[in-house]
Amino acid sequence: DLKLPKLEDALSAPVKRPVEQSLADGFSTLYRQTQAQMIGPNDPRFSDVVLELSDANIHAHSAILRARSPFFAAFFGDDVWTRDRLGKSDDSKDVRGRSKQQLMSIDMKHRSHRDMTFAMRFIYEGAGEDMFEVLPFANTADDVLEFLFSVLDIAEELLLERLTQVCATIILRFLTTTNTCALLSSVAPYPTRAARQLLRSIHSFLARNLETFLESRMLDDLPHHLIRGLASYIRECQAEKMPVT
């Protein structure tokens, strides 16, 4: 008995109907139950990884982290790295002969529990823009942007390009002439393709409003490498529109 009620309902229906998707809900339940310590050590769903954050810990499953994050996949594939992070276990064994209390500890104390929770929701549930719809801790647009860049920074570290794209999409909704230069400075260091696309979108906004930025002298304090990047983007656009023959 695989306990697949959605599939069972679809197969038992008198007429043919598609199977209702439930994978995301299942992983969401697994994540919540893991954090609430509702899954015992004898359960095969028991977590085998603990992420040590600056203000709390998050329990997780190495198989899921490995499958969803190239960052974790690379490290879990290193036997020495994995062995050095395995905690001490007691002598009790489960029905499969596995140590009950053996956990792999990963030091991520440079991250907060609040920010990492959103990244974990993406990893486990595949959550997208909807998880950012309600942010009770953010009172202003600046608060939202600061938080989004914190999550984007995690996405860049864990190589979660799709999460970077989600953060970038929401960041662009808050793009104004007053915060463009600050956002440009914040995005510039990130190397991934999704971050580069966000940078191009900011360059596009700057180019379309260049007269305003020049008249107000808002570009005066930008570092030279950012000015060169903007100039390169504008030359590229000009070459596409009016190529030299």
Tab-separated table of C-alpha atoms in Angstrom:
chain	number	residue	atom	x	y	z
A	1	ASP	CA	0.000	0.000	0.000
A	2	LEU	CA	1.726	3.142	-1.207
A	3	LYS	CA	-0.914	5.406	0.372
A	4	LEU	CA	-1.580	7.537	-2.707
A	5	PRO	CA	-5.155	8.764	-2.091
A	6	LYS	CA	-5.207	11.231	-5.014
A	7	LEU	CA	-4.240	8.498	-7.470
A	8	GLU	CA	-6.708	6.091	-5.881
A	9	ASP	CA	-9.544	8.619	-6.210
A	10	ALA	CA	-8.728	9.208	-9.883
A	11	LEU	CA	-8.570	5.495	-10.690
A	12	SER	CA	-11.764	4.679	-8.810
A	13	ALA	CA	-13.793	7.427	-10.485
A	14	PRO	CA	-16.538	6.196	-12.874
A	15	VAL	CA	-15.167	8.443	-15.619
A	16	LYS	CA	-11.608	9.152	-16.633
A	17	ARG	CA	-10.126	12.202	-14.911
A	18	PRO	CA	-6.643	13.602	-14.338
A	19	VAL	CA	-4.821	12.865	-11.116
A	20	GLU	CA	-4.753	15.850	-8.765
A	21	GLN	CA	-1.182	16.971	-8.130
A	22	SER	CA	-0.126	16.465	-4.520
A	23	LEU	CA	3.679	16.190	-4.533
A	24	ALA	CA	4.246	19.768	-3.353
A	25	ASP	CA	1.697	19.361	-0.559
A	26	GLY	CA	3.349	16.118	0.509
A	27	PHE	CA	6.797	17.668	0.743
A	28	SER	CA	5.341	20.706	2.507
A	29	THR	CA	3.811	18.422	5.128
A	30	LEU	CA	7.082	16.529	5.474
A	31	TYR	CA	8.980	19.776	6.061
A	32	ARG	CA	6.517	21.084	8.661
A	33	GLN	CA	6.397	17.780	10.529
A	34	THR	CA	10.199	17.580	10.510
A	35	GLN	CA	10.554	21.044	12.068
A	36	ALA	CA	7.869	20.197	14.643
A	37	GLN	CA	9.721	16.954	15.484
A	38	MET	CA	6.614	14.933	14.719
A	39	ILE	CA	8.615	12.232	12.897
A	40	GLY	CA	10.373	9.718	15.121
A	41	PRO	CA	13.839	8.218	14.544
A	42	ASN	CA	12.376	4.846	13.530
A	43	ASP	CA	10.462	6.490	10.694
A	44	PRO	CA	12.265	6.350	7.297
A	45	ARG	CA	11.250	9.993	6.821
A	46	PHE	CA	13.381	11.028	9.788
A	47	SER	CA	15.779	13.885	8.950
A	48	ASP	CA	19.495	13.205	8.617
A	49	VAL	CA	20.758	16.805	8.271
A	50	VAL	CA	20.671	19.792	10.592
A	51	LEU	CA	21.444	23.273	9.283
A	52	GLU	CA	22.937	25.327	12.090
A	53	LEU	CA	21.811	28.930	11.572
A	54	SER	CA	22.602	32.103	13.475
A	55	ASP	CA	19.455	31.983	15.609
A	56	ALA	CA	18.004	28.476	15.243
A	57	ASN	CA	18.415	25.112	13.528
A	58	ILE	CA	16.559	23.617	10.579
A	59	HIS	CA	16.262	19.851	10.157
A	60	ALA	CA	16.298	18.551	6.603
A	61	HIS	CA	16.835	15.491	4.402
A	62	SER	CA	20.064	15.055	2.463
A	63	ALA	CA	18.303	13.314	-0.432
A	64	ILE	CA	16.043	16.332	-0.991
A	65	LEU	CA	18.834	18.888	-0.551
A	66	ARG	CA	21.049	16.960	-2.955
A	67	ALA	CA	18.309	16.706	-5.591
A	68	ARG	CA	17.241	20.344	-5.415
A	69	SER	CA	20.500	22.225	-4.873
A	70	PRO	CA	23.709	21.786	-6.918
A	71	PHE	CA	25.527	23.356	-3.947
A	72	PHE	CA	24.493	20.555	-1.587
A	73	ALA	CA	24.839	17.913	-4.313
A	74	ALA	CA	28.505	18.810	-4.777
A	75	PHE	CA	29.270	18.651	-1.064
A	76	PHE	CA	27.292	15.480	-0.330
A	77	GLY	CA	29.170	13.850	-3.190
A	78	ASP	CA	32.425	14.408	-1.292
A	79	ASP	CA	32.893	11.522	1.148
A	80	VAL	CA	35.440	13.385	3.275
A	81	TRP	CA	33.221	16.472	3.595
A	82	THR	CA	30.254	14.298	4.550
A	83	ARG	CA	32.160	12.175	7.060
A	84	ASP	CA	33.643	15.196	8.839
A	85	ARG	CA	30.164	16.617	9.460
A	86	LEU	CA	28.508	13.496	10.814
A	87	GLY	CA	27.732	13.891	14.489
A	88	LYS	CA	28.285	11.233	17.071
A	89	SER	CA	25.559	8.623	17.251
A	90	ASP	CA	24.360	6.390	20.008
A	91	ASP	CA	24.486	2.612	19.770
A	92	SER	CA	20.747	2.138	19.200
A	93	LYS	CA	19.698	0.979	15.770
A	94	ASP	CA	16.450	1.140	13.866
A	95	VAL	CA	14.899	-1.787	11.997
A	96	ARG	CA	17.287	-1.185	9.102
A	97	GLY	CA	20.375	-1.254	11.325
A	98	ARG	CA	20.806	2.503	11.038
A	99	SER	CA	21.998	4.689	13.904
A	100	LYS	CA	18.997	6.581	15.209
A	101	GLN	CA	20.693	9.771	16.291
A	102	GLN	CA	23.277	10.165	13.536
A	103	LEU	CA	22.900	13.625	12.002
A	104	MET	CA	25.032	15.599	9.601
A	105	SER	CA	25.614	19.119	10.952
A	106	ILE	CA	26.211	21.922	8.461
A	107	ASP	CA	27.404	25.287	9.749
A	108	MET	CA	25.376	28.067	8.119
A	109	LYS	CA	25.524	30.538	10.969
A	110	HIS	CA	25.885	33.399	8.501
A	111	ARG	CA	22.185	32.878	7.659
A	112	SER	CA	19.099	33.622	9.738
A	113	HIS	CA	16.233	31.226	10.330
A	114	ARG	CA	13.691	33.650	8.846
A	115	ASP	CA	15.526	34.022	5.546
A	116	MET	CA	16.543	30.370	5.269
A	117	THR	CA	12.959	29.235	5.841
A	118	PHE	CA	11.918	30.814	2.534
A	119	ALA	CA	14.751	29.057	0.708
A	120	MET	CA	13.740	25.759	2.310
A	121	ARG	CA	10.139	26.271	1.253
A	122	PHE	CA	11.392	26.620	-2.299
A	123	ILE	CA	13.539	23.493	-1.973
A	124	TYR	CA	10.795	21.337	-0.462
A	125	GLU	CA	7.619	22.765	-1.996
A	126	GLY	CA	8.806	24.479	-5.144
A	127	ALA	CA	7.109	27.624	-3.817
A	128	GLY	CA	7.313	30.707	-6.000
A	129	GLU	CA	6.126	34.298	-5.873
A	130	ASP	CA	3.138	33.352	-3.735
A	131	MET	CA	5.293	32.811	-0.634
A	132	PHE	CA	6.272	36.491	-0.718
A	133	GLU	CA	2.704	37.809	-0.878
A	134	VAL	CA	2.440	38.319	2.888
A	135	LEU	CA	5.509	39.561	4.786
A	136	PRO	CA	4.296	40.687	8.224
A	137	PHE	CA	7.797	41.728	9.301
A	138	ALA	CA	8.190	44.189	6.396
A	139	ASN	CA	6.587	47.601	6.967
A	140	THR	CA	8.071	49.549	4.051
A	141	ALA	CA	9.239	48.931	0.501
A	142	ASP	CA	12.834	49.193	1.724
A	143	ASP	CA	12.147	46.427	4.244
A	144	VAL	CA	10.785	44.212	1.482
A	145	LEU	CA	13.775	44.869	-0.775
A	146	GLU	CA	16.256	44.211	2.023
A	147	PHE	CA	14.574	40.896	2.748
A	148	LEU	CA	14.358	39.928	-0.932
A	149	PHE	CA	18.070	40.521	-1.366
A	150	SER	CA	18.748	38.368	1.689
A	151	VAL	CA	16.810	35.501	0.107
A	152	LEU	CA	18.421	36.171	-3.284
A	153	ASP	CA	21.828	35.957	-1.612
A	154	ILE	CA	20.922	32.528	-0.232
A	155	ALA	CA	19.642	31.460	-3.652
A	156	GLU	CA	22.944	32.498	-5.205
A	157	GLU	CA	24.940	30.614	-2.569
A	158	LEU	CA	22.902	27.423	-2.933
A	159	LEU	CA	22.773	27.777	-6.752
A	160	LEU	CA	18.968	27.922	-6.808
A	161	GLU	CA	18.608	29.802	-10.076
A	162	ARG	CA	14.836	29.551	-10.196
A	163	LEU	CA	14.584	31.136	-6.737
A	164	THR	CA	16.886	33.917	-7.928
A	165	GLN	CA	14.474	34.498	-10.821
A	166	VAL	CA	11.524	34.681	-8.434
A	167	CYS	CA	13.292	37.215	-6.217
A	168	ALA	CA	14.366	39.228	-9.266
A	169	THR	CA	10.808	39.397	-10.582
A	170	ILE	CA	9.524	40.833	-7.312
A	171	ILE	CA	12.480	43.203	-6.907
A	172	LEU	CA	11.714	44.763	-10.289
A	173	ARG	CA	8.214	45.647	-9.073
A	174	PHE	CA	9.797	48.011	-6.549
A	175	LEU	CA	12.226	49.598	-9.015
A	176	THR	CA	12.029	53.418	-8.995
A	177	THR	CA	14.319	56.258	-9.989
A	178	THR	CA	15.206	56.827	-6.343
A	179	ASN	CA	16.439	53.299	-5.613
A	180	THR	CA	17.803	52.260	-9.025
A	181	CYS	CA	21.448	53.022	-8.230
A	182	ALA	CA	21.284	51.190	-4.909
A	183	LEU	CA	19.718	48.136	-6.555
A	184	LEU	CA	22.310	48.233	-9.323
A	185	SER	CA	25.109	48.165	-6.750
A	186	SER	CA	23.453	45.289	-4.889
A	187	VAL	CA	22.887	43.104	-7.964
A	188	ALA	CA	26.203	43.685	-9.751
A	189	PRO	CA	28.335	41.176	-7.750
A	190	TYR	CA	26.119	38.148	-8.470
A	191	PRO	CA	27.371	35.936	-11.333
A	192	THR	CA	24.426	33.657	-12.193
A	193	ARG	CA	22.393	33.966	-15.372
A	194	ALA	CA	19.241	34.962	-13.488
A	195	ALA	CA	21.101	37.716	-11.626
A	196	ARG	CA	22.655	38.913	-14.888
A	197	GLN	CA	19.153	39.193	-16.361
A	198	LEU	CA	18.063	41.275	-13.378
A	199	LEU	CA	21.083	43.500	-13.954
A	200	ARG	CA	20.130	43.949	-17.611
A	201	SER	CA	16.593	44.915	-16.587
A	202	ILE	CA	17.978	47.607	-14.282
A	203	HIS	CA	20.309	48.770	-17.067
A	204	SER	CA	17.299	48.981	-19.372
A	205	PHE	CA	15.414	51.127	-16.854
A	206	LEU	CA	18.442	53.388	-16.486
A	207	ALA	CA	18.856	53.730	-20.249
A	208	ARG	CA	15.199	54.620	-20.787
A	209	ASN	CA	15.377	57.262	-18.061
A	210	LEU	CA	18.963	58.342	-18.615
A	211	GLU	CA	18.109	62.025	-19.063
A	212	THR	CA	16.455	62.121	-15.641
A	213	PHE	CA	19.409	60.407	-13.973
A	214	LEU	CA	21.936	62.703	-15.638
A	215	GLU	CA	20.039	65.911	-14.865
A	216	SER	CA	19.644	64.958	-11.209
A	217	ARG	CA	23.283	63.787	-11.035
A	218	MET	CA	22.201	60.508	-9.440
A	219	LEU	CA	24.921	58.615	-11.289
A	220	ASP	CA	27.757	60.713	-9.887
A	221	ASP	CA	28.405	58.440	-6.893
A	222	LEU	CA	28.309	55.144	-8.801
A	223	PRO	CA	31.622	53.252	-8.926
A	224	HIS	CA	33.430	53.411	-12.254
A	225	HIS	CA	32.933	49.700	-13.014
A	226	LEU	CA	29.153	50.126	-12.765
A	227	ILE	CA	29.271	53.150	-15.071
A	228	ARG	CA	31.319	51.111	-17.545
A	229	GLY	CA	28.783	48.291	-17.347
A	230	LEU	CA	25.928	50.703	-18.078
A	231	ALA	CA	27.853	52.287	-20.963
A	232	SER	CA	28.554	48.845	-22.411
A	233	TYR	CA	24.856	47.955	-22.229
A	234	ILE	CA	23.842	51.199	-23.973
A	235	ARG	CA	26.422	50.644	-26.748
A	236	GLU	CA	25.107	47.119	-27.218
A	237	CYS	CA	21.531	48.386	-27.554
A	238	GLN	CA	22.614	51.089	-29.997
A	239	ALA	CA	24.490	48.526	-32.096
A	240	GLU	CA	21.405	46.307	-32.260
A	241	LYS	CA	19.187	49.197	-33.336
A	242	MET	CA	21.596	50.872	-35.731
A	243	PRO	CA	24.283	48.380	-36.761
A	244	VAL	CA	27.259	49.717	-38.657
A	245	THR	CA	27.288	48.404	-42.206
